[in-house]
Short mmCIF file of C-alpha atoms and ligand atoms in Angstrom, two decimals:
data_model
loop_
_atom_site.label_atom_id
_atom_site.label_comp_id
_atom_site.label_asym_id
_atom_site.label_seq_id
_atom_site.Cartn_x
_atom_site.Cartn_y
_atom_site.Cartn_z
CA MET A 1 20.53 13.45 -71.97
CA SER A 2 21.69 10.04 -70.67
CA VAL A 3 19.32 7.37 -69.36
CA PRO A 4 18.24 8.02 -65.74
CA VAL A 5 19.94 5.82 -63.14
CA PRO A 6 17.40 3.49 -61.46
CA ILE A 7 17.54 3.93 -57.67
CA VAL A 8 15.74 2.95 -54.47
CA ILE A 9 15.97 5.20 -51.42
CA ASP A 10 16.02 3.37 -48.08
CA CYS A 11 15.32 6.01 -45.45
CA ASP A 12 14.07 7.05 -42.00
CA PRO A 13 12.49 10.48 -42.56
CA GLY A 14 13.86 12.62 -40.92
CA HIS A 15 14.21 16.20 -42.21
CA ASP A 16 17.18 15.52 -44.47
CA ASP A 17 15.71 12.22 -45.67
CA ALA A 18 12.65 14.18 -46.78
CA LEU A 19 14.88 16.41 -48.92
CA ALA A 20 16.67 13.35 -50.28
CA ILE A 21 13.33 11.93 -51.45
CA LEU A 22 12.47 15.25 -53.11
CA LEU A 23 15.83 15.41 -54.90
CA ALA A 24 15.47 11.82 -56.11
CA ALA A 25 11.89 12.31 -57.29
CA GLY A 26 12.43 15.70 -58.91
CA ASP A 27 15.77 15.27 -60.68
CA PRO A 28 15.72 13.83 -64.22
CA ALA A 29 19.09 12.07 -63.83
CA VAL A 30 17.63 9.38 -61.55
CA ASP A 31 14.59 7.14 -61.80
CA LEU A 32 13.15 6.62 -58.31
CA LEU A 33 11.76 3.06 -58.34
CA ALA A 34 10.73 2.84 -54.68
CA VAL A 35 11.08 4.31 -51.21
CA THR A 36 11.69 1.85 -48.39
CA THR A 37 11.68 2.77 -44.72
CA VAL A 38 13.44 1.58 -41.60
CA ALA A 39 13.50 2.48 -37.92
CA GLY A 40 16.12 5.07 -37.07
CA ASN A 41 15.38 8.73 -36.53
CA GLN A 42 12.03 7.56 -35.19
CA SER A 43 10.05 4.32 -34.92
CA LEU A 44 9.30 2.45 -38.13
CA GLU A 45 5.66 3.48 -37.87
CA LYS A 46 6.62 7.16 -37.78
CA THR A 47 9.32 7.05 -40.46
CA THR A 48 6.90 5.25 -42.78
CA LEU A 49 4.14 7.77 -42.10
CA ASN A 50 6.65 10.54 -42.79
CA ALA A 51 7.69 9.01 -46.12
CA LEU A 52 4.00 8.90 -47.10
CA ARG A 53 3.56 12.52 -45.98
CA VAL A 54 6.51 13.65 -48.11
CA CYS A 55 5.26 11.74 -51.17
CA THR A 56 1.80 13.21 -50.69
CA VAL A 57 2.83 16.86 -50.44
CA ALA A 58 5.27 16.47 -53.33
CA GLY A 59 2.76 14.71 -55.58
CA ILE A 60 5.00 11.64 -55.81
CA THR A 61 2.58 8.94 -56.92
CA GLY A 62 3.28 5.61 -58.56
CA VAL A 63 6.47 5.12 -56.51
CA PRO A 64 5.88 2.20 -54.12
CA VAL A 65 6.63 2.81 -50.44
CA ALA A 66 7.24 -0.18 -48.15
CA ALA A 67 8.14 -0.46 -44.47
CA GLY A 68 11.07 -2.63 -43.43
CA CYS A 69 12.79 -3.45 -40.16
CA PRO A 70 11.37 -2.05 -36.91
CA ARG A 71 14.65 -2.34 -34.99
CA PRO A 72 18.41 -2.83 -35.53
CA LEU A 73 19.78 -6.36 -36.04
CA VAL A 74 21.27 -6.76 -32.56
CA GLN A 75 20.86 -3.79 -30.25
CA PRO A 76 17.70 -1.95 -29.22
CA LEU A 77 16.55 1.06 -31.21
CA ARG A 78 17.50 4.51 -29.89
CA VAL A 79 15.69 7.16 -31.91
CA ALA A 80 16.92 10.70 -32.68
CA ASP A 81 13.94 12.63 -31.34
CA ASP A 82 16.43 15.19 -30.00
CA VAL A 83 17.31 16.04 -33.63
CA HIS A 84 14.09 15.37 -35.56
CA GLY A 85 11.38 15.83 -32.91
CA GLU A 86 8.58 13.63 -31.63
CA SER A 87 7.12 12.96 -35.08
CA GLY A 88 10.52 12.51 -36.73
CA LEU A 89 9.55 15.36 -39.06
CA ASP A 90 8.62 18.19 -36.71
CA GLY A 91 8.05 21.67 -38.11
CA PRO A 92 5.51 21.76 -40.94
CA ARG A 93 1.86 20.73 -40.61
CA PHE A 94 1.24 17.87 -42.99
CA PRO A 95 -2.14 16.93 -44.41
CA ALA A 96 -3.27 13.32 -43.93
CA PRO A 97 -1.33 11.32 -46.53
CA THR A 98 -3.17 10.10 -49.60
CA VAL A 99 -0.22 7.96 -50.71
CA THR A 100 -0.35 4.56 -49.01
CA ALA A 101 2.28 1.94 -48.18
CA GLU A 102 2.58 -1.41 -49.92
CA PRO A 103 1.43 -4.34 -47.76
CA GLY A 104 4.70 -6.35 -47.90
CA HIS A 105 8.10 -5.97 -46.19
CA ALA A 106 10.64 -3.55 -47.68
CA VAL A 107 13.12 -6.38 -48.23
CA ASP A 108 10.55 -8.23 -50.35
CA LEU A 109 9.96 -5.12 -52.42
CA LEU A 110 13.72 -4.70 -52.88
CA ARG A 111 14.00 -8.35 -53.91
CA ARG A 112 11.23 -7.92 -56.47
CA ILE A 113 12.74 -4.76 -57.93
CA LEU A 114 16.25 -6.21 -58.14
CA THR A 115 14.92 -9.37 -59.76
CA GLU A 116 12.61 -7.73 -62.26
CA HIS A 117 14.34 -4.51 -63.27
CA PRO A 118 16.16 -4.91 -66.59
CA GLU A 119 19.27 -3.08 -65.29
CA PRO A 120 21.19 -3.41 -62.01
CA VAL A 121 19.76 -0.93 -59.49
CA THR A 122 21.56 1.56 -57.23
CA LEU A 123 20.51 1.50 -53.57
CA VAL A 124 20.71 4.79 -51.68
CA PRO A 125 20.40 4.17 -47.93
CA THR A 126 20.09 7.35 -45.87
CA ALA A 127 19.38 5.56 -42.59
CA PRO A 128 20.62 2.68 -40.44
CA LEU A 129 21.56 -0.17 -42.78
CA THR A 130 19.27 -2.81 -41.27
CA ASN A 131 17.10 -3.38 -44.37
CA ILE A 132 20.10 -3.52 -46.68
CA ALA A 133 21.98 -5.97 -44.46
CA LEU A 134 18.90 -8.18 -44.25
CA LEU A 135 18.55 -8.09 -48.04
CA LEU A 136 22.20 -9.08 -48.55
CA THR A 137 21.97 -11.84 -45.94
CA ARG A 138 18.68 -13.32 -47.11
CA HIS A 139 19.28 -12.94 -50.85
CA PRO A 140 23.04 -13.06 -51.51
CA GLU A 141 22.27 -14.17 -55.08
CA LEU A 142 20.92 -10.65 -55.73
CA ALA A 143 24.21 -8.88 -54.98
CA PRO A 144 25.17 -8.73 -58.70
CA ARG A 145 21.82 -7.03 -59.37
CA ILE A 146 22.89 -4.11 -57.15
CA ARG A 147 24.85 -1.64 -59.26
CA GLU A 148 26.17 0.05 -56.13
CA ILE A 149 25.20 1.14 -52.65
CA VAL A 150 25.64 4.89 -52.18
CA LEU A 151 24.99 5.56 -48.53
CA MET A 152 24.88 8.45 -46.13
CA GLY A 153 26.66 7.38 -42.98
CA GLY A 154 29.94 7.33 -41.12
CA SER A 155 32.72 9.87 -41.28
CA THR A 156 36.42 10.08 -41.99
CA GLU A 157 36.64 12.21 -38.87
CA ARG A 158 34.52 12.44 -35.75
CA GLY A 159 30.94 11.35 -35.07
CA ASN A 160 27.68 13.02 -34.12
CA ARG A 161 25.87 10.36 -32.09
CA THR A 162 28.99 9.78 -30.02
CA PRO A 163 32.34 11.54 -30.29
CA ALA A 164 33.46 8.69 -32.57
CA ALA A 165 30.32 7.44 -34.32
CA GLU A 166 27.83 8.85 -36.80
CA PHE A 167 24.11 8.19 -36.16
CA ASN A 168 23.23 5.81 -39.04
CA ILE A 169 26.21 3.54 -38.42
CA HIS A 170 25.98 3.78 -34.63
CA THR A 171 22.29 2.83 -34.68
CA ASP A 172 23.02 -0.52 -36.34
CA PRO A 173 26.77 -1.25 -36.47
CA GLU A 174 26.31 -4.96 -37.25
CA ALA A 175 24.24 -4.08 -40.32
CA ALA A 176 26.84 -1.56 -41.48
CA ASP A 177 29.57 -4.16 -41.02
CA ILE A 178 27.67 -6.59 -43.28
CA VAL A 179 27.26 -3.91 -45.97
CA PHE A 180 30.93 -2.81 -45.96
CA ARG A 181 32.11 -6.43 -46.10
CA SER A 182 29.56 -7.52 -48.74
CA GLY A 183 31.73 -7.06 -51.82
CA VAL A 184 29.02 -4.90 -53.42
CA PRO A 185 30.49 -1.54 -54.56
CA VAL A 186 29.89 0.88 -51.69
CA THR A 187 30.19 4.66 -51.69
CA MET A 188 30.18 6.28 -48.26
CA CYS A 189 29.02 9.90 -47.94
CA GLY A 190 29.94 10.72 -44.37
CA LEU A 191 29.78 13.70 -42.05
CA ASN A 192 33.13 15.04 -43.31
CA VAL A 193 31.30 15.88 -46.55
CA THR A 194 27.68 16.34 -45.47
CA HIS A 195 28.78 19.02 -43.00
CA GLN A 196 29.58 21.10 -46.09
CA ALA A 197 25.91 21.00 -47.21
CA LEU A 198 24.83 23.79 -44.88
CA ALA A 199 21.39 25.30 -45.34
CA THR A 200 22.52 28.89 -44.78
CA PRO A 201 20.12 31.87 -44.68
CA GLU A 202 20.95 32.41 -48.37
CA VAL A 203 19.87 28.84 -49.18
CA LEU A 204 16.69 29.30 -47.13
CA ALA A 205 15.91 32.48 -49.05
CA ARG A 206 16.11 30.50 -52.31
CA PHE A 207 13.52 28.00 -51.02
CA GLU A 208 11.32 30.91 -49.89
CA ALA A 209 11.60 32.51 -53.31
CA LEU A 210 10.10 29.41 -54.94
CA ASP A 211 6.85 30.45 -53.23
CA THR A 212 5.21 27.06 -53.70
CA GLU A 213 3.49 24.92 -51.06
CA LEU A 214 6.35 22.43 -51.31
CA GLY A 215 8.95 25.19 -51.12
CA TRP A 216 7.39 26.48 -47.90
CA ILE A 217 7.33 22.98 -46.41
CA CYS A 218 11.07 22.76 -47.13
CA VAL A 219 11.56 26.12 -45.41
CA GLU A 220 9.72 24.89 -42.31
CA LEU A 221 11.69 21.65 -42.28
CA LEU A 222 14.95 23.56 -42.56
CA ARG A 223 13.98 26.08 -39.88
CA PHE A 224 13.21 23.28 -37.42
CA PHE A 225 16.46 21.50 -38.36
CA ALA A 226 18.38 24.75 -37.93
CA GLY A 227 16.99 25.08 -34.41
CA THR A 228 18.09 21.62 -33.32
CA TYR A 229 21.54 21.90 -34.89
CA ARG A 230 22.06 25.27 -33.19
CA ARG A 231 20.90 23.92 -29.83
CA LEU A 232 22.66 20.53 -29.89
CA PHE A 233 25.84 21.20 -31.86
CA GLY A 234 26.27 24.97 -32.02
CA PHE A 235 26.02 25.03 -35.82
CA SER A 236 25.10 28.38 -37.37
CA ALA A 237 23.30 26.51 -40.21
CA PRO A 238 22.06 22.90 -40.37
CA PRO A 239 23.88 20.25 -42.46
CA VAL A 240 21.52 18.56 -44.90
CA HIS A 241 23.16 15.14 -44.90
CA ASP A 242 21.03 12.69 -46.83
CA PRO A 243 20.58 14.42 -50.22
CA VAL A 244 24.37 14.33 -50.63
CA ALA A 245 24.18 10.57 -51.32
CA VAL A 246 21.51 11.17 -53.97
CA ALA A 247 23.62 13.97 -55.44
CA ARG A 248 26.54 11.57 -55.86
CA VAL A 249 24.35 9.31 -58.03
CA ILE A 250 22.88 12.24 -60.00
CA ASP A 251 26.28 13.64 -60.92
CA PRO A 252 29.40 11.97 -59.51
CA ALA A 253 31.31 15.21 -60.16
CA MET A 254 29.30 16.87 -57.39
CA VAL A 255 30.80 14.59 -54.72
CA ALA A 256 34.52 13.82 -55.04
CA CYS A 257 35.55 10.41 -53.70
CA VAL A 258 38.70 8.40 -53.02
CA ASP A 259 39.06 4.63 -52.71
CA ALA A 260 39.79 3.41 -49.20
CA TYR A 261 39.44 0.52 -46.79
CA VAL A 262 36.62 1.11 -44.31
CA ALA A 263 35.97 -0.99 -41.21
CA VAL A 264 33.09 -0.60 -38.78
CA GLU A 265 34.09 -0.68 -35.12
CA LEU A 266 31.87 -3.24 -33.38
CA SER A 267 33.53 -3.70 -30.02
CA GLY A 268 35.23 -0.44 -29.01
CA ARG A 269 34.31 0.64 -25.52
CA HIS A 270 34.03 4.29 -26.56
CA THR A 271 34.10 3.86 -30.33
CA ARG A 272 31.38 1.30 -31.23
CA GLY A 273 29.76 2.32 -34.52
CA ALA A 274 32.73 4.38 -35.72
CA THR A 275 33.87 4.04 -39.33
CA VAL A 276 37.63 3.50 -39.41
CA VAL A 277 38.65 4.93 -42.79
CA ASP A 278 42.18 4.10 -43.91
CA LEU A 279 42.72 7.14 -46.15
CA HIS A 280 46.48 6.66 -46.32
CA GLY A 281 46.56 2.88 -46.75
CA THR A 282 48.41 2.32 -43.48
CA LEU A 283 46.67 -1.03 -42.88
CA GLY A 284 47.71 -2.33 -46.28
CA ARG A 285 44.23 -3.71 -46.98
CA PRO A 286 42.48 -3.47 -50.33
CA ALA A 287 39.90 -0.70 -50.62
CA ASN A 288 36.31 -1.82 -50.05
CA ALA A 289 34.64 1.56 -50.53
CA ARG A 290 34.67 4.86 -52.29
CA VAL A 291 34.75 7.53 -49.64
CA ALA A 292 33.37 11.01 -50.26
CA VAL A 293 35.86 13.77 -49.51
CA GLY A 294 34.53 16.87 -51.28
CA LEU A 295 31.22 18.50 -52.24
CA ARG A 296 30.45 21.07 -54.94
CA THR A 297 27.97 22.94 -52.77
CA ASP A 298 27.01 25.37 -55.55
CA LEU A 299 25.92 22.54 -57.86
CA PHE A 300 24.34 20.66 -54.95
CA TRP A 301 21.98 23.47 -53.97
CA ASP A 302 21.19 24.33 -57.60
CA ARG A 303 20.14 20.74 -58.18
CA LEU A 304 18.09 20.44 -54.97
CA LEU A 305 16.31 23.74 -55.63
CA ALA A 306 15.58 22.69 -59.21
CA ALA A 307 14.10 19.37 -58.04
CA VAL A 308 11.85 21.02 -55.46
CA SER A 309 10.83 23.62 -58.02
CA ALA A 310 9.97 20.92 -60.59
CA LEU A 311 7.91 18.94 -58.07
CA GLY A 312 6.15 22.03 -56.75
CA ALA A 313 5.32 23.47 -60.15
CA GLY A 314 1.82 22.01 -60.03
CA ALA A 315 1.10 23.43 -56.58
CA ALA A 316 2.22 27.06 -56.95
CA GLY A 317 0.62 29.75 -54.85
CA GLY A 318 2.56 29.75 -51.60
CA ARG A 319 0.90 31.29 -48.56
C1 LIG B 1 22.12 11.00 -40.32
O1 LIG B 1 21.43 10.79 -39.11
C2 LIG B 1 20.08 11.11 -39.26
O2 LIG B 1 19.61 11.77 -38.12
C3 LIG B 1 19.97 11.92 -40.51
O3 LIG B 1 18.71 11.72 -41.12
C4 LIG B 1 21.10 11.42 -41.36
O4 LIG B 1 20.72 10.31 -42.13
C5 LIG B 1 23.22 12.03 -40.08
O5 LIG B 1 24.11 11.55 -39.12
CA1 LIG B 2 18.39 9.74 -42.43
#
C-alpha cells in the first residue's frame, strides 16, 4: 500500500463535518495530522466542542484539535442552526469530551505543521475558508508547503444558502476569494457533486448493521440531517457533503474533476458568495482549480462505512 497522504481537516462540525473527520481518521490512505475549527455552522465555541465530541466518541486521540477564527473576515457570522440545530450537531447525546483542544490558534497550529512536516501537507477545508485565508495572508512563505487545498464548497450550478451561493463560500466570500486566487492548487468539491452523496435508507441500514456505539451515533446524526433536508429542501435523503472532499484525497478516482477557472462573486446584489465556474472556457482565463464533476457513490459509501467500522471496532456492542 502507498504512503498515507498527510492531511489537516479544517471544519465547523456540523453533521457532515463529523463524518468527514471519521473518514479521515479511519481510512488508511490518509494520515490525519490535526483538526482545526472555525465558525460557520455554529459559533466557534460550539464547532470546537463538537470536534472534541466526535474525536472522543471515535477514540481519535493524539490528533491535535485547535480553534481558529470566531467570525468571517469581513461580514458578520450567520450560523446554520436551521440545518444543524442549536448545538451544531443535534441528534445524538454525546458524553462530555475527554479529548481537549490545544491552547493556541488554529493558524499557528497549521503554521507549525506545515513548517515541521517532512512532506507538503494537504489541507481539507469543509467550512468557511476564514482560517485558510488567514494562513495564506499571514504566512505566504508557507504556500509551497501546502500540497493542495481540497475543499468542500461552492457549486457549478445553484446554491443552498441563497439561490446562487453555497453555505461555506457565502459565509466568508472574501476568504474564498483569497484561496481561489492564491496560486496554491485548489480542488473544489461543490454541491453539484455532494448532492450525489445521499444517505438513503439503504445507506442508513448499513450504518445500523455495524451495531457499534459509533455506528449508532452516525445513524442518529444522519436521521437528524435527513429531517432538516426534508423540511428545508424537500430532499428524500440528506446529502453528506463534507466527506466527499476527504474521499477525493483518499482515492482521486472516487471524485472525477475537470480543470476550470473559478471566481468568487463578491459584489453581486443577488449573487454574493456564488462560485462562477467557467466549465467551457468562455472567459479565456487559465484554470485556477480542479472542479469536481462526478462521484463514485458505491466506492464512497464503502469507504466511509469501512472507516466508521474500523474506528468503532473497539467499542462494539451497540444498544
Ligand atoms: C456545507 O455547509 C455546511 O452546512 C455543511 O457542513 C457543508 O460543509 C454544505 O453547503
Ligand atoms: Ca461543514
